Tab-separated table of C-alpha atoms in Angstrom:
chain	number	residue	atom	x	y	z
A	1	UNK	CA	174.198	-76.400	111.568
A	2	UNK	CA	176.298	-73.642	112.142
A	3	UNK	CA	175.192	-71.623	109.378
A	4	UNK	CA	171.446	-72.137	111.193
A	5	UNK	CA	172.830	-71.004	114.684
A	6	UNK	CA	174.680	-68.041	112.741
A	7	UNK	CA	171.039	-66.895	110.922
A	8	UNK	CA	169.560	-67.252	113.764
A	9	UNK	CA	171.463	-65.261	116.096
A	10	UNK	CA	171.368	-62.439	113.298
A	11	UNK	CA	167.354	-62.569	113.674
A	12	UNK	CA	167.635	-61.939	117.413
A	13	UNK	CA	169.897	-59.231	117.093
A	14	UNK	CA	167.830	-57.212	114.740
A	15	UNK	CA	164.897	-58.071	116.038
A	16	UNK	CA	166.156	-56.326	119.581
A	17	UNK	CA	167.673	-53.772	117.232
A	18	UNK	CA	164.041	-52.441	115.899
A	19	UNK	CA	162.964	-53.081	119.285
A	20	UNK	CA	165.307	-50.596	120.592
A	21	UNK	CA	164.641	-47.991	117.895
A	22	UNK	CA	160.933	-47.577	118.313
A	23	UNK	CA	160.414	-44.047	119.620
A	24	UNK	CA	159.192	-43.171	122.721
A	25	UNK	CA	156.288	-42.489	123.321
A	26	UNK	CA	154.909	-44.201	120.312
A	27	UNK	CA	154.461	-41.298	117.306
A	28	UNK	CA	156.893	-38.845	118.665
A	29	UNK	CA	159.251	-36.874	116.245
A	30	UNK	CA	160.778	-34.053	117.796
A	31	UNK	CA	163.393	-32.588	120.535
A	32	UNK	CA	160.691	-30.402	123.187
A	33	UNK	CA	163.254	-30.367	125.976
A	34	UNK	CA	163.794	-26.744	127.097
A	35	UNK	CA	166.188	-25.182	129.208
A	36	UNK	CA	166.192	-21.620	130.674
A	37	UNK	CA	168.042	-19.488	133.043
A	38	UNK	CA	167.019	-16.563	135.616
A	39	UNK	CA	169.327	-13.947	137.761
A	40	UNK	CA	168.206	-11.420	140.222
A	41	UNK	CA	169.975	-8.832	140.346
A	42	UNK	CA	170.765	-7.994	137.239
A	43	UNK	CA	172.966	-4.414	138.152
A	44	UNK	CA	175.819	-5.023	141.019
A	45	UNK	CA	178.283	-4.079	142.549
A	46	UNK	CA	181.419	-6.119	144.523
A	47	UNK	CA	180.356	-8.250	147.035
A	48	UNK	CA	176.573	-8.067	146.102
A	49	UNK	CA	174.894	-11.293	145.691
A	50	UNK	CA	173.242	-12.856	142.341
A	51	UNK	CA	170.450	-15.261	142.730
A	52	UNK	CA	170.335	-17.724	139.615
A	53	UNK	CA	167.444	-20.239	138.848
A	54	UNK	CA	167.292	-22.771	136.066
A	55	UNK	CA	163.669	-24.390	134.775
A	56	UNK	CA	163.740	-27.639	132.674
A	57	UNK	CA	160.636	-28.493	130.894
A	58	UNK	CA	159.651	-30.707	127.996
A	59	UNK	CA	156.410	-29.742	126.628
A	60	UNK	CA	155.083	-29.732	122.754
A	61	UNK	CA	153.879	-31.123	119.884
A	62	UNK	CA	155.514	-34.785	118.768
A	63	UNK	CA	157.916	-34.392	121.830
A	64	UNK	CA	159.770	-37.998	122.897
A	65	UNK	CA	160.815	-38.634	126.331
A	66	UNK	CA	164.463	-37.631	126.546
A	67	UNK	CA	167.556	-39.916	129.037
A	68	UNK	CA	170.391	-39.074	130.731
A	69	UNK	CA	170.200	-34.963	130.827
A	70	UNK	CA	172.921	-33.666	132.813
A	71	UNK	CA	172.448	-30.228	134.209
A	72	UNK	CA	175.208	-28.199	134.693
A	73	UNK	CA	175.444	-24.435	135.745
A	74	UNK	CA	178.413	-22.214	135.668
A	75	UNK	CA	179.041	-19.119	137.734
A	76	UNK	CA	180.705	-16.007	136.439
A	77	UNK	CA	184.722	-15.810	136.597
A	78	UNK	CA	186.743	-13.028	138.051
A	79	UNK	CA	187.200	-11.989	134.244
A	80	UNK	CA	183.568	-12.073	133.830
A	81	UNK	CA	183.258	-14.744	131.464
A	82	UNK	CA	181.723	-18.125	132.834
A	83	UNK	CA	184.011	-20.212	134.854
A	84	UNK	CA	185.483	-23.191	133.758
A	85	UNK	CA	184.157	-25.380	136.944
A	86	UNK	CA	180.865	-26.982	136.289
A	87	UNK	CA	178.126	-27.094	139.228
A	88	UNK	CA	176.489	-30.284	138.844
A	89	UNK	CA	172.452	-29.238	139.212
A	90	UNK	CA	171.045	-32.425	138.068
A	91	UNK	CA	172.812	-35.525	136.603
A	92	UNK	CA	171.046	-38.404	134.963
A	93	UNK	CA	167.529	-36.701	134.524
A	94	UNK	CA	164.780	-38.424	132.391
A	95	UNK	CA	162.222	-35.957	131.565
A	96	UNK	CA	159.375	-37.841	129.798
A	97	UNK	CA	157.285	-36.195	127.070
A	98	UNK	CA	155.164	-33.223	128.456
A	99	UNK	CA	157.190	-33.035	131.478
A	100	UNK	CA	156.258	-29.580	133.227
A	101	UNK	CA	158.296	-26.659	133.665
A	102	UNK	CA	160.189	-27.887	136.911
A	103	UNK	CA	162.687	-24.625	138.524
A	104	UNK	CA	166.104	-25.580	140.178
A	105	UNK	CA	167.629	-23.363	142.403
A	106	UNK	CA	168.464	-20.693	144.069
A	107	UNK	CA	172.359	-20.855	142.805
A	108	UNK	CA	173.666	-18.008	145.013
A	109	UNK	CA	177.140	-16.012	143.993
A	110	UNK	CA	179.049	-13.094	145.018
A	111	UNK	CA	180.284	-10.711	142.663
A	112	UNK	CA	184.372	-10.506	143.248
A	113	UNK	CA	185.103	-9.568	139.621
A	114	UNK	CA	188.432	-7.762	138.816
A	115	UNK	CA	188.873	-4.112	138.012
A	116	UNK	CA	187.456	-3.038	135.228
A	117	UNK	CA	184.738	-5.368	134.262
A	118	UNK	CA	181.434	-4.274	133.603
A	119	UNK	CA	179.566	-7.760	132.500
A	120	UNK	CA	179.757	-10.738	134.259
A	121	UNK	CA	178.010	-13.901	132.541
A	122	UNK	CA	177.173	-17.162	133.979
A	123	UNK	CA	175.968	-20.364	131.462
A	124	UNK	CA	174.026	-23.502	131.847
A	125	UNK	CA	173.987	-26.619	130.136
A	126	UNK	CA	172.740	-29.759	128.923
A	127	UNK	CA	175.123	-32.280	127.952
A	128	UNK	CA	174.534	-35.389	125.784
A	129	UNK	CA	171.049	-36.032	126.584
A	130	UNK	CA	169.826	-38.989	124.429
A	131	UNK	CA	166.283	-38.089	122.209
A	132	UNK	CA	164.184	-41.112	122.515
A	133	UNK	CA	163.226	-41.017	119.165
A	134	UNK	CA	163.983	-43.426	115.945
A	135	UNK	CA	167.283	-42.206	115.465
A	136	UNK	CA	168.252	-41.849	119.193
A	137	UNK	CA	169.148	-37.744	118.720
A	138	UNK	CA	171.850	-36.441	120.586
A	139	UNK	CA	170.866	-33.401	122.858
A	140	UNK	CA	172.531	-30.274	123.745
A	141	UNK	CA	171.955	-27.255	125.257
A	142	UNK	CA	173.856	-24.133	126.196
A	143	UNK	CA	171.586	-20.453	127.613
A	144	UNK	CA	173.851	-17.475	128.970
A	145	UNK	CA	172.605	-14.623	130.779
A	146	UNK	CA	174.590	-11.291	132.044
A	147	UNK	CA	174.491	-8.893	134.817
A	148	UNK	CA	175.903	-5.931	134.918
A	149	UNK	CA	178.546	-4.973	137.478
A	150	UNK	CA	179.518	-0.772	138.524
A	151	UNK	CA	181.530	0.529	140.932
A	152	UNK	CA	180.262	3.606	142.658
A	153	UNK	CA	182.169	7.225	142.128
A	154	UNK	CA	181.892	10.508	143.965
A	155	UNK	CA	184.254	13.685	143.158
A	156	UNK	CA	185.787	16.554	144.625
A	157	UNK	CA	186.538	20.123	143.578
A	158	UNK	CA	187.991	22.621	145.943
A	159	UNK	CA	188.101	26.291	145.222
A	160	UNK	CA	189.859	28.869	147.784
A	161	UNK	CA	189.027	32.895	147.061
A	162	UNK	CA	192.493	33.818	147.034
A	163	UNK	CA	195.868	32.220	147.039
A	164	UNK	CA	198.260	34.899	147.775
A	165	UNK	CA	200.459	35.709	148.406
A	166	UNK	CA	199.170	37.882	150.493
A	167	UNK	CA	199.935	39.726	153.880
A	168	UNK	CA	198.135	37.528	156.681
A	169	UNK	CA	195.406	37.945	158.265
A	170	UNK	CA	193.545	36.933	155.510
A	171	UNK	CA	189.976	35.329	155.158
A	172	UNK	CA	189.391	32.788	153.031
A	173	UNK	CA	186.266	31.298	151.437
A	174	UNK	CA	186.569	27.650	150.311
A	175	UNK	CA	184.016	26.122	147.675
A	176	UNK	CA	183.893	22.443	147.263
A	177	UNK	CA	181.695	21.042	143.867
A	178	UNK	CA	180.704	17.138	144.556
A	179	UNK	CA	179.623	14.894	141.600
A	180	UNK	CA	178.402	11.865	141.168
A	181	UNK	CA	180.691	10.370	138.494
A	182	UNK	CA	179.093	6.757	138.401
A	183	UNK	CA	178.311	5.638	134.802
A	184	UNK	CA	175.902	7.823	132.790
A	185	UNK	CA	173.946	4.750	131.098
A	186	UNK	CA	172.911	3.482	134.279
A	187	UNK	CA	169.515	3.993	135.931
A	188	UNK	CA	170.498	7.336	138.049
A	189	UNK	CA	167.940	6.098	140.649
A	190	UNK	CA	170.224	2.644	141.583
A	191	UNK	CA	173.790	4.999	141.335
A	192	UNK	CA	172.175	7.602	143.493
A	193	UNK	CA	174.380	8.606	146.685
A	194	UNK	CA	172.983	9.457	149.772
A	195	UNK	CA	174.245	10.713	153.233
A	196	UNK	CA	176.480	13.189	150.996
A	197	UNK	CA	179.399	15.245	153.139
A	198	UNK	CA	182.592	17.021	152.639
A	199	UNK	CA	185.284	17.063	155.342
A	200	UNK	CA	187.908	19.835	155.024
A	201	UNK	CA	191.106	18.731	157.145
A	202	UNK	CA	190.929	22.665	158.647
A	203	UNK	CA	187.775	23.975	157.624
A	204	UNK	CA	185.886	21.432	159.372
A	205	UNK	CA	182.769	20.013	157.687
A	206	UNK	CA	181.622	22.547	155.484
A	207	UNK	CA	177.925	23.215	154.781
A	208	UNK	CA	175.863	22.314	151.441
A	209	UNK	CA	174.960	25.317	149.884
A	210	UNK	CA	172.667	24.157	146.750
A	211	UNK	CA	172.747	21.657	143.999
A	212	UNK	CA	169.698	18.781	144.835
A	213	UNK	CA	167.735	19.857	142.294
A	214	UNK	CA	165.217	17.411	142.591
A	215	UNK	CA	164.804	17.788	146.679
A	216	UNK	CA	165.008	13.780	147.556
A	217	UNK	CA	168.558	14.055	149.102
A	218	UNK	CA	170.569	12.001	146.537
A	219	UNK	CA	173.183	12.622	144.210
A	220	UNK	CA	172.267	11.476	141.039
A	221	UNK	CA	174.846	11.597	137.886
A	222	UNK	CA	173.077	15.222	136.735
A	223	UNK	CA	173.417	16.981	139.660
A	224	UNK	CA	176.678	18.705	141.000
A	225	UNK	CA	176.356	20.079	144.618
A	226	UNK	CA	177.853	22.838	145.936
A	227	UNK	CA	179.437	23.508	150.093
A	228	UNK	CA	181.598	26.080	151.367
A	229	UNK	CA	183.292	27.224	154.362
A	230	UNK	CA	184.995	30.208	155.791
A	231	UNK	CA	187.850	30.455	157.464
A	232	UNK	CA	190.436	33.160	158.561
A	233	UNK	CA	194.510	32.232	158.630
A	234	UNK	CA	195.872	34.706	161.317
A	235	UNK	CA	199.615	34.400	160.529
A	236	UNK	CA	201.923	34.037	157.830
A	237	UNK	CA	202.467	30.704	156.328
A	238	UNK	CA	201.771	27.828	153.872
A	239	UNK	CA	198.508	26.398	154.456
A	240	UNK	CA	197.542	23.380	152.403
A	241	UNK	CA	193.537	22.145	153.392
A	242	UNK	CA	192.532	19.000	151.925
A	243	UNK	CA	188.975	17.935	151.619
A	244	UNK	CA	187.007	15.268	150.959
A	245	UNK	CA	183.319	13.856	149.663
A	246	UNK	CA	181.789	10.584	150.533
A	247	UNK	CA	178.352	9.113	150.473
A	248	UNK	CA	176.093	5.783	150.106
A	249	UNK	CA	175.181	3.967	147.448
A	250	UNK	CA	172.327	1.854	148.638
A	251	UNK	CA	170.993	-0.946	145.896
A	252	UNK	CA	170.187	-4.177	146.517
A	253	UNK	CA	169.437	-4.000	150.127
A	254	UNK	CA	173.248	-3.125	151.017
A	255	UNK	CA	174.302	0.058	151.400
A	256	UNK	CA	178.429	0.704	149.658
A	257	UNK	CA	180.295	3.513	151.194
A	258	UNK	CA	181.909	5.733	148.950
A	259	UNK	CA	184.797	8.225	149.181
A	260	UNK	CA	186.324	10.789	146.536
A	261	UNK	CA	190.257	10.977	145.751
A	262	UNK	CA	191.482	14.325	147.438
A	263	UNK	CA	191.622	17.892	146.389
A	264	UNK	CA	193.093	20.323	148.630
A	265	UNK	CA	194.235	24.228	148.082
A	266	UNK	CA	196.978	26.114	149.002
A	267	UNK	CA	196.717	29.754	150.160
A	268	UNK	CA	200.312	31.556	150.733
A	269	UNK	CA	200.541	34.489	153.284
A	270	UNK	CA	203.280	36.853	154.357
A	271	UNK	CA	204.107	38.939	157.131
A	272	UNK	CA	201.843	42.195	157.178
A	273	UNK	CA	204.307	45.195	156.149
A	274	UNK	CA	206.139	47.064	159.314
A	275	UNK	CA	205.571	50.694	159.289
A	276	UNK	CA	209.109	52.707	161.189
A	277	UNK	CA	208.664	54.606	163.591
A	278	UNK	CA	209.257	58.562	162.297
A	279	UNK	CA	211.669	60.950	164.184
A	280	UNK	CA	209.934	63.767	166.025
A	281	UNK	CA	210.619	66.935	164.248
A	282	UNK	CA	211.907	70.025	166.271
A	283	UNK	CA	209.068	72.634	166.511
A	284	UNK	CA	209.937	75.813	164.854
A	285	UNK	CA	209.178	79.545	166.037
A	286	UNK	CA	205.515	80.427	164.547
A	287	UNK	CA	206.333	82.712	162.060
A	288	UNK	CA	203.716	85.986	162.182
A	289	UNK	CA	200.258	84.944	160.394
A	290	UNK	CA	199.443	86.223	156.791
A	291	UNK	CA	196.772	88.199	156.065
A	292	UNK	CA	194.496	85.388	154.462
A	293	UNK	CA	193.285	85.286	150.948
A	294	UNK	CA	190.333	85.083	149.162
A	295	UNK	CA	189.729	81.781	148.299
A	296	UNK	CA	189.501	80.709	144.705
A	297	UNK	CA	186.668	79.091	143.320
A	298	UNK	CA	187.757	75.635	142.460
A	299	UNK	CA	187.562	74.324	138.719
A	300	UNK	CA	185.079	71.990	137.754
A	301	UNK	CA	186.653	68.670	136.549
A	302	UNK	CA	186.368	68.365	132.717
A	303	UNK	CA	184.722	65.088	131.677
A	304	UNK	CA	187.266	63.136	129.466
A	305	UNK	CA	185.756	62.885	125.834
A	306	UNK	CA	186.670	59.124	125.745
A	307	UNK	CA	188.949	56.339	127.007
A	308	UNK	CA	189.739	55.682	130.709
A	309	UNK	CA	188.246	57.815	133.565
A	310	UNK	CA	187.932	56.860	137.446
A	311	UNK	CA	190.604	55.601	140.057
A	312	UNK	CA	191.365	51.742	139.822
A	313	UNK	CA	191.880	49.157	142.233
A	314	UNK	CA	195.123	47.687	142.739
A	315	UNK	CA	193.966	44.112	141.413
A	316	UNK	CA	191.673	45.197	139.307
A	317	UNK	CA	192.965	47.297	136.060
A	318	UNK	CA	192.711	47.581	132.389
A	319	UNK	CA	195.140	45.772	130.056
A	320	UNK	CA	194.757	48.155	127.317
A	321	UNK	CA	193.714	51.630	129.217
A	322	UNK	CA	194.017	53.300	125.668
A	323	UNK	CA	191.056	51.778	124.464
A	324	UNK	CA	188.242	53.887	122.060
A	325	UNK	CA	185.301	52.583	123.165
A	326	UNK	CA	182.301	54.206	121.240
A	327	UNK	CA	178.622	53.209	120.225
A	328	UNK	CA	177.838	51.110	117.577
A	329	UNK	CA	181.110	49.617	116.871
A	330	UNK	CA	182.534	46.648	117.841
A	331	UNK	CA	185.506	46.972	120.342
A	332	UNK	CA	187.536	44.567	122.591
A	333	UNK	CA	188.442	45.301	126.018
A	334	UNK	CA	190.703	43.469	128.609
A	335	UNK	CA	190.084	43.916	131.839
A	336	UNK	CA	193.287	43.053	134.238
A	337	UNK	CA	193.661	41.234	137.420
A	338	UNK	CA	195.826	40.345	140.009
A	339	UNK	CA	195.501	37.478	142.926
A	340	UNK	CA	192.193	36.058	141.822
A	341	UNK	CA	191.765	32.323	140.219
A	342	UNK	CA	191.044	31.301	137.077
A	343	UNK	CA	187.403	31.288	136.192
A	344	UNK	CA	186.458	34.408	138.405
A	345	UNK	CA	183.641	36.123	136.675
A	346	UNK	CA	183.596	39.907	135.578
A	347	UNK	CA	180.763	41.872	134.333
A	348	UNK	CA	180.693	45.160	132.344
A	349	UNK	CA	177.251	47.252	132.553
A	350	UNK	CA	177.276	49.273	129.494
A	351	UNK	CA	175.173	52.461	129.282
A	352	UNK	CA	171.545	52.099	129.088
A	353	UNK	CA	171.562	48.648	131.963
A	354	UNK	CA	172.812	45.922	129.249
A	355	UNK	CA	175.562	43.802	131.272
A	356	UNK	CA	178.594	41.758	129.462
A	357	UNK	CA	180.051	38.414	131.362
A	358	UNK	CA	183.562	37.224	130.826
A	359	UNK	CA	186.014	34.800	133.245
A	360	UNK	CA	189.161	35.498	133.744
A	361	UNK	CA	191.733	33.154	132.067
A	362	UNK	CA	194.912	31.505	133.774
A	363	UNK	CA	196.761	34.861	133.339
A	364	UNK	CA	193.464	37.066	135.014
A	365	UNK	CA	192.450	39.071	131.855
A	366	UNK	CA	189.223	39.118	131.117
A	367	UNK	CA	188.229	39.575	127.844
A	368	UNK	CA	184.887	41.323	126.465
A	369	UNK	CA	184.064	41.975	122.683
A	370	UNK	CA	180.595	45.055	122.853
A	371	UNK	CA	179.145	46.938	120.800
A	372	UNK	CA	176.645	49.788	123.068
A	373	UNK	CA	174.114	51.166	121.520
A	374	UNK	CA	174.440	54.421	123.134
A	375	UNK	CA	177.205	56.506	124.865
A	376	UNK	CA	177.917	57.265	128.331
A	377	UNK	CA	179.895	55.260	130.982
A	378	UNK	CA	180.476	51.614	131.395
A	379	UNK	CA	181.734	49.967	134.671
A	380	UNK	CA	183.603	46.789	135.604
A	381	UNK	CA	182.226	44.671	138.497
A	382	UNK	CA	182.776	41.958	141.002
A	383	UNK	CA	182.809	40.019	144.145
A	384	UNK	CA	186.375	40.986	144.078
A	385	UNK	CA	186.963	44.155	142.786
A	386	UNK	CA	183.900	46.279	142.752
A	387	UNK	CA	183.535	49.551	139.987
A	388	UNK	CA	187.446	48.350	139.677
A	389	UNK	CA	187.206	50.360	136.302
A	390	UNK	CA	184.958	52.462	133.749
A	391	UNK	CA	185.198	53.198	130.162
A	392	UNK	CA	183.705	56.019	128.555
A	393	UNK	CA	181.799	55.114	125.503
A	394	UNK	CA	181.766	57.986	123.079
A	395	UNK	CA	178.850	58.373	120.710
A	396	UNK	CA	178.197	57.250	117.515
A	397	UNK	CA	179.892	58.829	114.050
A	398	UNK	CA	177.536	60.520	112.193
A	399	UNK	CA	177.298	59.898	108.863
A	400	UNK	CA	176.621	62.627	106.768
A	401	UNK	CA	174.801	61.283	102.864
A	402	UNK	CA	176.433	62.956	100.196
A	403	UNK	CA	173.920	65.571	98.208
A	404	UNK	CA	172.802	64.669	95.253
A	405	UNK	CA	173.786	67.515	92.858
A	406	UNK	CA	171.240	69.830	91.071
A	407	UNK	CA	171.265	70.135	87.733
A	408	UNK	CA	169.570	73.676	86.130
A	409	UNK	CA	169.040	74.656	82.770
């Protein structure tokens, strides 16, 4: 009897057994369930907001009905990487075979990543879901999806015309160069600034010059636009102006202010020169006039036959006045200067209208390397020192062929 009660326990067992392992629905094969997520926006910045969405469906060919799908989402970290806390989006789900695309969400987040990272990723997932076919199939899902986080940028460059020093008064013009330095890979229309200015902490708010090449009042990463601003120091002294540039960055329906490190520039004047007063000189007894002479014809000045000719400014001289300048060869000249910055550009107009450009370097020597094609005079030139100095370019050798000799006989 027991061995009856035994066998026939078995035969229940099993019989529930294949009962349980029939698929569901009847003929189905295959794992259909699909998970998917969505973010909008996909470029940010701190404290902008990301929208995420998740859709579940479980629609195609042989799909079974699938138990127990736990939906799980999981923000981005301050590292950027997904956090390690699960949001619970839908626990214990049952989507039957052919279930339609059904959306979850919004999931809203705000971007508080930490310097320094440019991707921030969020995951969701499906966790042990049971397959309802034969074999009972585990399911499990996992679907990432990035943004991209940037942090605006806006920079300063501030250029005095002089430094000194110099006897005060002086008059000083100020340029200031503004770029946008946000990432170059981005779309220039979302790091665009707008509402550009530069505030100079003596030169008040100096005016834009040039630079929006495109006309629609933005910064974008290719442009670099130029202010300036004029001011006169009356007395001796230090003075030390410090400017900055700041602008919007509007994207995503918020706009970010935006506000470059400093620059500043400092101009060094002394007191103007004191001229004594001279001592009255006794008046002597007028002596009885000469019989005046006959003028003499003054000499005409002879015209150097080459090197330096023409008075020079004091900050503006040549380095090596014993150059030989003359056409047709190649010949380096340095051209001198005092009290002017780096960068300041000279030109040279040879003879017959061609015109050389050099900079000066840190030490204010310009440097040219010609060759004119004809003689005459060249000139030095520039905001700063105008026809400063000339060279005289002496005319080409001639070259004389050597004769072939005649033979007779």
């Amino acid at each position: 009897m027991g061995l009856a009660a035994t066998a026939v326990g078995s035969s229940v067992c099993a019989s529930r057994a294949a009962a349980q392992a029939q698929p569901s629905p009847q003929g189905c094969s295959a794992s259909q369930l699909h998970l998917d997520i969505i973010q909008d926006p996909s470029l940010v910045r701190q404290g902008d907001v990301i929208n995420y969405w998740l859709d579940v469906d479980n629609v195609g060919d042989k799909a079974c009905d699938v138990h127990n799908a736990n939906v799980t989402l999981q923000f981005p970290s301050r590292s950027g990487a997904p956090s390690t806390t699960f949001l619970p989006v839908a626990t214990g789900l049952n989507p039957p075979a052919q279930f339609a695309k059904t959306r979850f969400g919004p999931y809203s987040y705000t971007v508080a990543a930490d310097p320094g990272v440019s991707v921030l990723r969020a995951r969701t997932a499906i966790d042990n879901a049971e397959l309802q076919d034969i074999a009972r199939t585990p399911v499990n899902i996992n679907k990432e999806i990035s943004a991209i986080v940037f942090t605006p940028s806006i920079t300063i460059d501030k250029i005095g015309s002089i430094t000194g020093p110099l006897p005060a008064p002086q008059t000083v013009v100020y340029t200031f160069t503004v770029r946008n330095t946000s990432p170059a890979t981005l779309d220039p229309a979302a790091t665009a600034l707008s509402n550009v200015t530069v505030t100079d902490n003596k030169c008040g708010n100096p005016t834009y010059v040039s630079g929006d090449t495109n006309g629609d009042n933005k910064l974008e990463i290719t442009e670099a636009w130029i202010f300036r601003c004029t001011l006169t120091h009356p007395a001796a002294g230090t003075y030390t102006n410090v400017a900055y540039a700041s602008g919007q960055n509007e994207l995503n329906n918020r706009p970010v202010p935006v506000v470059s490190p400093p620059d500043n520039w400092t101009v060094v004047l002394t007191a103007p020169p004191t001229t004594p007063p001279t001592t009255p000189t006794t008046p002597t007894t007028p002596t009885t006039p000469t019989t005046p002479t006959t003028p003499t014809t003054p000499t005409t000045p002879t015209t150097p036959t080459g090197g330096v000719q023409g008075a020079t400014q004091e900050n503006c001289k040549l380095a090596n006045p014993s150059v030989k300048v003359r056409a047709g060869e190649l010949t380096t000249i340095r051209l001198k200067t005092t009290n002017l910055p780096k960068g300041t550009t000279i030109t040279l107009r040879l003879p017959g209208g061609k015109t050389v450009k050099a900079k000066t370097n840190a030490k204010g020597v310009a440097t040219f390397r010609v060759r004119p094609t004809r003689s005459g005079l060249a000139r030095f030139s520039s905001a700063s020192c105008a026809d400063a100095a000339s060279v005289r370019v002496l005319a080409a050798r001639q070259v004389v062929a050597p004769r072939v000799p005649r033979v007779t006989g």
